[in-house]
PDB file of C-alpha atoms in Angstrom:
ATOM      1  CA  UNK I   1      -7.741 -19.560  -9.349  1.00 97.00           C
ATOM      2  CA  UNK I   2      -6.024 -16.183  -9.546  1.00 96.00           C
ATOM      3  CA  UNK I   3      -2.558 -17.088 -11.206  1.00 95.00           C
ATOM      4  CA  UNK I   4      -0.940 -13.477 -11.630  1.00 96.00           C
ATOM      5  CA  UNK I   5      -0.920 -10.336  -9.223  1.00 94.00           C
ATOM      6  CA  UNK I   6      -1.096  -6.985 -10.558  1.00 94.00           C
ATOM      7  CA  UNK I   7       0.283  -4.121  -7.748  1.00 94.00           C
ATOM      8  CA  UNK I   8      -2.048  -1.450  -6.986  1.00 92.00           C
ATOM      9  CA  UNK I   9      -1.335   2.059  -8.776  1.00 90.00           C
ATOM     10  CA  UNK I  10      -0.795   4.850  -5.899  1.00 87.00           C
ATOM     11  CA  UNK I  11      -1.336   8.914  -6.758  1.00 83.00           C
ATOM     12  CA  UNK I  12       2.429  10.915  -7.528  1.00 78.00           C
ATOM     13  CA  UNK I  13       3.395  13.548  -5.867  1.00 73.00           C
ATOM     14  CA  UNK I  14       1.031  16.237  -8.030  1.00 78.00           C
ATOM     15  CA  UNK I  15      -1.909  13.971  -8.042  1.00 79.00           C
ATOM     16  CA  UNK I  16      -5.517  14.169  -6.540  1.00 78.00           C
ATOM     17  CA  UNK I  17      -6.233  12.801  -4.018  1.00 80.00           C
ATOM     18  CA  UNK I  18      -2.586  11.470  -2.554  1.00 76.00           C
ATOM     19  CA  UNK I  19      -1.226  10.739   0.350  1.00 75.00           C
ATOM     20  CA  UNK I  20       1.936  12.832   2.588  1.00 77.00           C
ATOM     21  CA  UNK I  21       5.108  10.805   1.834  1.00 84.00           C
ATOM     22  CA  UNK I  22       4.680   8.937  -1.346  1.00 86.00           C
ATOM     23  CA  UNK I  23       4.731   5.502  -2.297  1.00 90.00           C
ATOM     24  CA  UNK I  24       7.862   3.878  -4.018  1.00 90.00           C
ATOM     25  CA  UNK I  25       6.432   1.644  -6.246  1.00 88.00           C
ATOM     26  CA  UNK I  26       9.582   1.064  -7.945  1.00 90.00           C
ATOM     27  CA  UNK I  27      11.182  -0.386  -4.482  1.00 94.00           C
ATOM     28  CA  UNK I  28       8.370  -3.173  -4.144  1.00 95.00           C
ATOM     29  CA  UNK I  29       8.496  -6.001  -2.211  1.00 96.00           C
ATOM     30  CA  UNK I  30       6.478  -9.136  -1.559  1.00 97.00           C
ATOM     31  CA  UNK I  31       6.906 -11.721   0.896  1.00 96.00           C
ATOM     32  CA  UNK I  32       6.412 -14.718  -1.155  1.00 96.00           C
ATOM     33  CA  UNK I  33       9.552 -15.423  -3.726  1.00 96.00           C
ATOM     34  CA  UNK I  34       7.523 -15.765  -6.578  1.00 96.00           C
ATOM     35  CA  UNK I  35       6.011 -12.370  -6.397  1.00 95.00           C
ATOM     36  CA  UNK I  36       3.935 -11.697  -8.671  1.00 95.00           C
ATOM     37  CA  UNK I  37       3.865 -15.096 -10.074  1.00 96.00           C
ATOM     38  CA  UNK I  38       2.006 -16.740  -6.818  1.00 96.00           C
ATOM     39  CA  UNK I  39      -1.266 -18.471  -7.127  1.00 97.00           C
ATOM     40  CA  UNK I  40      -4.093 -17.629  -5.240  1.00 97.00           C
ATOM     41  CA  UNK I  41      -7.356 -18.795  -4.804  1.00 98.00           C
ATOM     42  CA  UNK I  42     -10.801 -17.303  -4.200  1.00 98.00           C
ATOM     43  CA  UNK I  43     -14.606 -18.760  -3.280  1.00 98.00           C
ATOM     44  CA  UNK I  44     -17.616 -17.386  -2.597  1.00 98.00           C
ATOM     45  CA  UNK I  45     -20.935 -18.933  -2.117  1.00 98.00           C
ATOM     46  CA  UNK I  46     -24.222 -17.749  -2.026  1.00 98.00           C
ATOM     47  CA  UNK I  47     -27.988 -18.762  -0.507  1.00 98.00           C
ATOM     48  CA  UNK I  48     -31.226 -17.415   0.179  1.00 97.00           C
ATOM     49  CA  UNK I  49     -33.264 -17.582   2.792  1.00 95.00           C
ATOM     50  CA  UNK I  50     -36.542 -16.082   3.242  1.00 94.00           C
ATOM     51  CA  UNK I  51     -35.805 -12.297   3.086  1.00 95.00           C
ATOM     52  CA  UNK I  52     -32.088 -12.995   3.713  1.00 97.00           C
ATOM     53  CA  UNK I  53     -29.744 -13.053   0.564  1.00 98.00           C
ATOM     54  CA  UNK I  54     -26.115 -14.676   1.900  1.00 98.00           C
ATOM     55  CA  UNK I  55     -22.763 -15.257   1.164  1.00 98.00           C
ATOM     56  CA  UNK I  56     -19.582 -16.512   2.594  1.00 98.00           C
ATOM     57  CA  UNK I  57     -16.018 -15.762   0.906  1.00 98.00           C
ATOM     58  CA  UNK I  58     -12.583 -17.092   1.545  1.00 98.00           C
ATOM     59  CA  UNK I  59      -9.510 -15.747  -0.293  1.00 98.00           C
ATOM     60  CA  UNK I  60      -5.749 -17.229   0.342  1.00 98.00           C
ATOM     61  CA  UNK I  61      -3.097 -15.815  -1.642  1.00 97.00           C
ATOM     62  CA  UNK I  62      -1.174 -12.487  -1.805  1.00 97.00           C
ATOM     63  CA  UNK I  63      -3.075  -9.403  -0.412  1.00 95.00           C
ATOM     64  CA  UNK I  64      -4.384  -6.457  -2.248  1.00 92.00           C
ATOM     65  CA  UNK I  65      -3.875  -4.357   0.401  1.00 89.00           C
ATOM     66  CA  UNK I  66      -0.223  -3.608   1.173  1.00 92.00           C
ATOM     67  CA  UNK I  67       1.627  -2.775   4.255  1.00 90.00           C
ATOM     68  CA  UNK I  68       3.801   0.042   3.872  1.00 90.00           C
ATOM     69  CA  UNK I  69       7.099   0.352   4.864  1.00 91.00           C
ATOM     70  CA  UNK I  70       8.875   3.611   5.570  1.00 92.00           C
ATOM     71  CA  UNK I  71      12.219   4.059   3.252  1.00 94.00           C
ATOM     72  CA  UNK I  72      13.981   6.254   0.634  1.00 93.00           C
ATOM     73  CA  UNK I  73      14.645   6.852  -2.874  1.00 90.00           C
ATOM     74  CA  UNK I  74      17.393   6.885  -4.886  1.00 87.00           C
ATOM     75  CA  UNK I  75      17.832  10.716  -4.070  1.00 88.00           C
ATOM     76  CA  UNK I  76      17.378  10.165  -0.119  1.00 89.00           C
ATOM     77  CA  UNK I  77      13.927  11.210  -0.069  1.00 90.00           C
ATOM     78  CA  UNK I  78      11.252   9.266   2.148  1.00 92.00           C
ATOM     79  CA  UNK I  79       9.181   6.983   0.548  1.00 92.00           C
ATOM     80  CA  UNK I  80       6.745   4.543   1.867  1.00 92.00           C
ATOM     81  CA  UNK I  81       7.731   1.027   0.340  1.00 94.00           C
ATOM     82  CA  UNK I  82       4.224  -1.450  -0.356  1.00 94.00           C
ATOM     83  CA  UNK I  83       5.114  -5.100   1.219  1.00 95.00           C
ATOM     84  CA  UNK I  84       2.590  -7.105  -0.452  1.00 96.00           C
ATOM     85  CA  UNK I  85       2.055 -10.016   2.252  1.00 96.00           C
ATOM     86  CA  UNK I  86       0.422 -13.387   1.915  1.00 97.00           C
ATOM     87  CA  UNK I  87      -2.828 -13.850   3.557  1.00 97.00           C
ATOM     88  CA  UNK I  88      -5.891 -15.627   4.515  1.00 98.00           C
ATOM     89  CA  UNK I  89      -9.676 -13.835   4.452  1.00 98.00           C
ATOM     90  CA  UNK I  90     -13.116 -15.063   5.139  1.00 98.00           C
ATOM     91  CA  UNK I  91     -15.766 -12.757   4.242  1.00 98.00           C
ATOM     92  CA  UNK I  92     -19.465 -12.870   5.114  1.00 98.00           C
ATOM     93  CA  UNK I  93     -22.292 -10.619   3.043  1.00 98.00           C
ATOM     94  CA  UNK I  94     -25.518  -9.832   4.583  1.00 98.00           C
ATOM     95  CA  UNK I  95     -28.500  -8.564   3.041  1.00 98.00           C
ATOM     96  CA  UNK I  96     -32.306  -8.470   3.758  1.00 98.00           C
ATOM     97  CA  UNK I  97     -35.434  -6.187   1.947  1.00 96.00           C
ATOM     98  CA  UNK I  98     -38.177  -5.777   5.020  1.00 96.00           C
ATOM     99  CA  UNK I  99     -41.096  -3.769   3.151  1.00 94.00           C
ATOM    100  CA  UNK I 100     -39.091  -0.296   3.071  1.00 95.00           C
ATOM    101  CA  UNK I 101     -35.808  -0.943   4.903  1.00 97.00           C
ATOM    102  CA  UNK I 102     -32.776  -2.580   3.166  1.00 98.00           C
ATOM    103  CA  UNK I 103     -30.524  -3.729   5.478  1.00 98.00           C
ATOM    104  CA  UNK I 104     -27.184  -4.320   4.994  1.00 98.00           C
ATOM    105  CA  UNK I 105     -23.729  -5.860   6.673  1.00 98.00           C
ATOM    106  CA  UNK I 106     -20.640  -7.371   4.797  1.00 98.00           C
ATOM    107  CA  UNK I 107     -17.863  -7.891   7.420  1.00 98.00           C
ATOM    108  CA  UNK I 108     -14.226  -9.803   6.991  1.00 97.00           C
ATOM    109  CA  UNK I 109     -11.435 -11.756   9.349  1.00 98.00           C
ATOM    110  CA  UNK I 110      -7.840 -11.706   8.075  1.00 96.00           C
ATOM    111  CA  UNK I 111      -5.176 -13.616   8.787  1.00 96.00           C
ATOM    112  CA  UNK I 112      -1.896 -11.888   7.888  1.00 93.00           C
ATOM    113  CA  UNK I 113       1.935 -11.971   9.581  1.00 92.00           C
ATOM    114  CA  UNK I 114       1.373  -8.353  10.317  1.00 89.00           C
ATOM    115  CA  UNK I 115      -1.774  -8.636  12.571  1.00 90.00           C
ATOM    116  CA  UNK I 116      -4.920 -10.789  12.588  1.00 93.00           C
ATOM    117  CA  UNK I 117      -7.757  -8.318  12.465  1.00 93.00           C
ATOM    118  CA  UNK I 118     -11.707  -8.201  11.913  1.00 95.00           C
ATOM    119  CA  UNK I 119     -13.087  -5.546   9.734  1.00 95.00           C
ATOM    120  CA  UNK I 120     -17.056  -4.452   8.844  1.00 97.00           C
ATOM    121  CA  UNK I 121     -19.415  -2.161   7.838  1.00 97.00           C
ATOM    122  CA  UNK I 122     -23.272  -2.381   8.560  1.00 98.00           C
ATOM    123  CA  UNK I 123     -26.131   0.034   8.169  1.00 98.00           C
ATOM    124  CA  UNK I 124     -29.380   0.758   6.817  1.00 98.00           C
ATOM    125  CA  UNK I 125     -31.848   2.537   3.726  1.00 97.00           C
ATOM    126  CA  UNK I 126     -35.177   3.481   5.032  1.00 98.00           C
ATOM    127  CA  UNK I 127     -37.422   4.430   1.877  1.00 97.00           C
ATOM    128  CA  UNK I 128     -40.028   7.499   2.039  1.00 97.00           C
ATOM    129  CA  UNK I 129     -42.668   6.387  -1.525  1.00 95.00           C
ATOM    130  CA  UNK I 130     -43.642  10.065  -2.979  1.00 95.00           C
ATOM    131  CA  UNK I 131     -42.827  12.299  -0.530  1.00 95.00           C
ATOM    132  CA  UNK I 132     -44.927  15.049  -0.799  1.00 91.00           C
ATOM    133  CA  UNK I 133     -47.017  12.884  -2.727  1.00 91.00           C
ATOM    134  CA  UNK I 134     -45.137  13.739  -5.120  1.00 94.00           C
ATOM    135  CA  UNK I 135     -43.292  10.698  -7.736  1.00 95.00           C
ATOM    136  CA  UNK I 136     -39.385  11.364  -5.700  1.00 97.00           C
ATOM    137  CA  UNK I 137     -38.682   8.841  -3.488  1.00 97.00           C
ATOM    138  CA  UNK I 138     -36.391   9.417  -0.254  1.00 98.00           C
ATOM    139  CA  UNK I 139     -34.031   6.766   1.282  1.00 98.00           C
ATOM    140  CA  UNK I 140     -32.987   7.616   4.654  1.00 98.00           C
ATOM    141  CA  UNK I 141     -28.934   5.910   4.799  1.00 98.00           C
ATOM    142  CA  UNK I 142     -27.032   4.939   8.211  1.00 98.00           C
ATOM    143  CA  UNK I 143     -23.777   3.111   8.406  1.00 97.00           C
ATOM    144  CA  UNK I 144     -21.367   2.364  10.447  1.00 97.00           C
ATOM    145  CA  UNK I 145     -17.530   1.315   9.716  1.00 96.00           C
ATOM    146  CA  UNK I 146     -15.788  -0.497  12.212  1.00 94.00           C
ATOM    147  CA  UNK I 147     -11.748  -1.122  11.457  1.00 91.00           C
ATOM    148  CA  UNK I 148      -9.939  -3.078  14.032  1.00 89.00           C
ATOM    149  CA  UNK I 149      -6.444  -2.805  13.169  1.00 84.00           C
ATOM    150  CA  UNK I 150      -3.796  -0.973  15.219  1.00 76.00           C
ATOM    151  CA  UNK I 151      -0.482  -2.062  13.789  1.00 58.00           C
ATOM    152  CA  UNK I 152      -0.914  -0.333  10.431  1.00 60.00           C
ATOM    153  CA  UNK I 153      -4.340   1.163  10.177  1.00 55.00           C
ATOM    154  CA  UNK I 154      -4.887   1.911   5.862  1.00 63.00           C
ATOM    155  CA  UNK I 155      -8.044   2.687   6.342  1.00 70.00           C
ATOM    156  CA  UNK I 156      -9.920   6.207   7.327  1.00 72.00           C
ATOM    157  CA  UNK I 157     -12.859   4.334   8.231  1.00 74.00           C
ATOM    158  CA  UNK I 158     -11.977   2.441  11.278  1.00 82.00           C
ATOM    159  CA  UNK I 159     -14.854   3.671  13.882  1.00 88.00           C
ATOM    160  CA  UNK I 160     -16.762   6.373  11.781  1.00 93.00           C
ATOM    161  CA  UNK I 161     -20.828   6.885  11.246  1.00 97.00           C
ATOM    162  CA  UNK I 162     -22.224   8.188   8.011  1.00 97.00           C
ATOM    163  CA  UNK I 163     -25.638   9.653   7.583  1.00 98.00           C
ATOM    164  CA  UNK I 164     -27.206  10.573   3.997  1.00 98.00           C
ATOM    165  CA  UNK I 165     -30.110  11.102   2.024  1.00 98.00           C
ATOM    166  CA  UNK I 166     -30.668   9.576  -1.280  1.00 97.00           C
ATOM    167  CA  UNK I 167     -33.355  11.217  -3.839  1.00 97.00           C
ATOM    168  CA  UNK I 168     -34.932   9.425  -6.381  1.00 97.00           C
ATOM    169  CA  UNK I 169     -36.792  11.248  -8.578  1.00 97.00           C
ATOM    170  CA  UNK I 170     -37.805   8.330 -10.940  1.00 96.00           C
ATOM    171  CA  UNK I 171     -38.586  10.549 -13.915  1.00 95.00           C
ATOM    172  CA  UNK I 172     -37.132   9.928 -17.496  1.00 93.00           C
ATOM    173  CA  UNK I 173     -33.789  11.762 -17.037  1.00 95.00           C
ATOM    174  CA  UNK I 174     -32.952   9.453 -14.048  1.00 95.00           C
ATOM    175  CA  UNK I 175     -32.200  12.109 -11.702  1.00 97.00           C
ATOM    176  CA  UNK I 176     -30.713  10.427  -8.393  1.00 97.00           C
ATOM    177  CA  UNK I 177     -28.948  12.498  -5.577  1.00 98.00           C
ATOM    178  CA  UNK I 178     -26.906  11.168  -2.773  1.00 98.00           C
ATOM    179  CA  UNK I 179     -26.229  13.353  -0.505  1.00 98.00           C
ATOM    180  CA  UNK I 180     -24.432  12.890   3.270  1.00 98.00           C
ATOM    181  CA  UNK I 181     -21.369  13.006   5.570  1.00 97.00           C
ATOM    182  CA  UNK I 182     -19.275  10.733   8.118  1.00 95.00           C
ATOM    183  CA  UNK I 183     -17.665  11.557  11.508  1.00 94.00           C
ATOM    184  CA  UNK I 184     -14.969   9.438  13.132  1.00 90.00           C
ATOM    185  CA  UNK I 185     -16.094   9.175  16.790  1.00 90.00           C
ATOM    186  CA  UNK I 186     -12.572   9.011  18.216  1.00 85.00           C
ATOM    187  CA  UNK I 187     -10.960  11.488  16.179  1.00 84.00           C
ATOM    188  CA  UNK I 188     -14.053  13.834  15.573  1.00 88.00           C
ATOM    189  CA  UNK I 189     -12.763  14.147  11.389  1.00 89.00           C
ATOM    190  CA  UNK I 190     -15.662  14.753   9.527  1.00 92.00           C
ATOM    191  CA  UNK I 191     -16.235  14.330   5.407  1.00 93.00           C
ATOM    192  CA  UNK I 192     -19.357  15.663   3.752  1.00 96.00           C
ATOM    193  CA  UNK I 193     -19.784  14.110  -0.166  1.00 97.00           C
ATOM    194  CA  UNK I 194     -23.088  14.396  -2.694  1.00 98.00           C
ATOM    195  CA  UNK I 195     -23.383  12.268  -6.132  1.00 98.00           C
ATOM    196  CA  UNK I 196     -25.766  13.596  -8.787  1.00 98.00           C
ATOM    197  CA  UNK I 197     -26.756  12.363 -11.996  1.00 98.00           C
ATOM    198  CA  UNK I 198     -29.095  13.563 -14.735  1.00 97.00           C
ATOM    199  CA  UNK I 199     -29.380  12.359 -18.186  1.00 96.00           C
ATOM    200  CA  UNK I 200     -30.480  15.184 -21.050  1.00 95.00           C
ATOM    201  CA  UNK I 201     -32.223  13.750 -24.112  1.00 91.00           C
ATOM    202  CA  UNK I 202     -30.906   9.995 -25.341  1.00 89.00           C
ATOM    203  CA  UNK I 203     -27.508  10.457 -25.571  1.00 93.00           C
ATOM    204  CA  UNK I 204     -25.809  13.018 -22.825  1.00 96.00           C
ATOM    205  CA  UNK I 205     -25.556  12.869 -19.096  1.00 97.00           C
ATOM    206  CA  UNK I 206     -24.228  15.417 -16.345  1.00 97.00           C
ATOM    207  CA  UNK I 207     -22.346  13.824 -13.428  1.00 98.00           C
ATOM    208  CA  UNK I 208     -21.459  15.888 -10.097  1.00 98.00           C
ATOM    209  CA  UNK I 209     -19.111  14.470  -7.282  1.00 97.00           C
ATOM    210  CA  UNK I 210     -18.523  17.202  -4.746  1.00 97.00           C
ATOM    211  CA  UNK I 211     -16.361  16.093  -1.722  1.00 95.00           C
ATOM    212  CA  UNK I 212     -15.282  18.034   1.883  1.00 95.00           C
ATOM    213  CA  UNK I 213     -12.758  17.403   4.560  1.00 92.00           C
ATOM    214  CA  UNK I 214     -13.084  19.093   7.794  1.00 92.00           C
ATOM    215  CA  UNK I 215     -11.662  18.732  11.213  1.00 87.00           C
ATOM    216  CA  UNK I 216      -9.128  16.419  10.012  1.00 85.00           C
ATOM    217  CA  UNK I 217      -6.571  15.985  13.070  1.00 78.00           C
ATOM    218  CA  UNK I 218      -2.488  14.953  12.597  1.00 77.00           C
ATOM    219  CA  UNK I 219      -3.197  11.889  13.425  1.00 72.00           C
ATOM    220  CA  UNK I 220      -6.224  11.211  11.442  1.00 73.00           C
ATOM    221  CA  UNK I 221      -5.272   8.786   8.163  1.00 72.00           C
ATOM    222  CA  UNK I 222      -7.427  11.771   6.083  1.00 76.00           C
ATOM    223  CA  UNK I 223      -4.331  14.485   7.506  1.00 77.00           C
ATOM    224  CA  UNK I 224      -2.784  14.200   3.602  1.00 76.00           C
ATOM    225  CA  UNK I 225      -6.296  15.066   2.555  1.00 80.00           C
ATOM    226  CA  UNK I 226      -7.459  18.280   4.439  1.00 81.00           C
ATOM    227  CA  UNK I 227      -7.078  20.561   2.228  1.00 82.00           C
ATOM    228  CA  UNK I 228      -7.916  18.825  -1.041  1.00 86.00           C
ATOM    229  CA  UNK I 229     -11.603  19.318  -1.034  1.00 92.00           C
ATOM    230  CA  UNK I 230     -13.027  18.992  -4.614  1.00 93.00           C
ATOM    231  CA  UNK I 231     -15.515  19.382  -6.679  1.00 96.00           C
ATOM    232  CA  UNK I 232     -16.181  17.327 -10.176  1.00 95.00           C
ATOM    233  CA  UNK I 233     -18.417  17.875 -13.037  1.00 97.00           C
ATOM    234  CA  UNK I 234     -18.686  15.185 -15.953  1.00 97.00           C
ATOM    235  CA  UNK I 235     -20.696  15.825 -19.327  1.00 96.00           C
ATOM    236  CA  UNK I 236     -20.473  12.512 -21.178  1.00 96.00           C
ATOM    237  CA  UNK I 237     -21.925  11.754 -24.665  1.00 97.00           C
ATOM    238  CA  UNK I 238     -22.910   8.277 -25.070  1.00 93.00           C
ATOM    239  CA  UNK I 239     -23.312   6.355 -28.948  1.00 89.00           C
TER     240      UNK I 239
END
């Protein structure tokens, strides 16, 4: 039992990564009177079966994923306005381990007075043991993300493919790289991301997020993000 809501926290106008118009969170609505005050309730249960790990989800309450509605400020300027609607989700989670391939698939149904829709995402991770015979291991990653709203599509991902490559080094400073990139088949967008980490002696650790947009068309949901390609460097110092 979930008995408060908190609203989601968008990027301002100056932030990294944000969107065109920007959101209004002052001008929020919700569609139940009691706002942030409505109860919800969650389950989720899980099972095993052979190879198979399983589980099945059902949420009913207010969603965490707003529709936006187009509006102004107080000085005339447009805003999109979140509309926090109530909502009912089932959820299924897939997961198997055959030898070297983990596969993977976790795919939801809402119900919602905007539209009823059916979202997922389902792919692979082929392992290579010591390539090279050498002690890094390789993971070959597919997925696929499949989106099937059309009323107010939030989501980039809605019919896009991602390929990657995942290194493993398994040494003592934990050095991992993910490296890969998606393409939207209808819209031809394309993102390229890698994720590194390396620890240095028992307290410090470098972390490196570099992230690309390319080919990102008007009416692509990435359009507010073309041109804020990035690249991140953490040095943290853990005691």
């Amino acid at each position: 039992m979930l008995p408060y809501f908190c609203e989601r926290t968008f990027p301002g106008p100056d932030a990294r990564l944000r969107i065109v118009v920007p959101v209004g969170t002052g001008q929020t609505q919700f569609e139940s009177s009691l706002e942030t005050w409505h109860v919800e309730f969650a389950v989720r249960a899980t099972t095993i079966v052979g190879p198979l790990d399983a589980a099945l989800s059902q949420f009913v309450g207010t969603s965490r994923d707003p529709e936006f509605v187009p509006g102004t400020n107080a000085a005339g300027q447009p805003v999109l306005i979140p509309r926090y609607n109530q909502m009912a989700q089932t959820g299924l989670d897939l997961q198997s381990i055959l030898g070297d391939w983990l596969l993977k698939f976790e795919g939801i149904y809402q119900d919602n007075p905007v539209e009823d829709f059916f979202a997922a995402i389902g792919g692979f991770e082929y392992t290579l043991v010591g390539i090279f015979q050498s002690a890094i291991d390789l993971g070959i990653v597919s997925e696929y993300a499949y989106d099937g709203r059309t009323e107010r599509l939030v989501s980039p991902f809605d019919k896009d493919l991602f390929l990657g490559l995942r290194f493993a080094f398994n040494d003592v400073q934990s050095t991992e790289i993910l490296a890969g990139g998606s393409v939207d088949l209808e819209t031809v967008a394309r993102t390229f991301r890698v994720e590194a980490s390396r620890r240095f002696g028992e307290s410090w650790k470098l972390d490196l997020e570099l992230q690309i947009f390319d080919n990102v068309s008007e009416k692509d949901p990435l359009f507010g993000l073309e041109d804020d390609d990035f690249l991140r460097l953490d040095f943290g110092y853990f005691f």
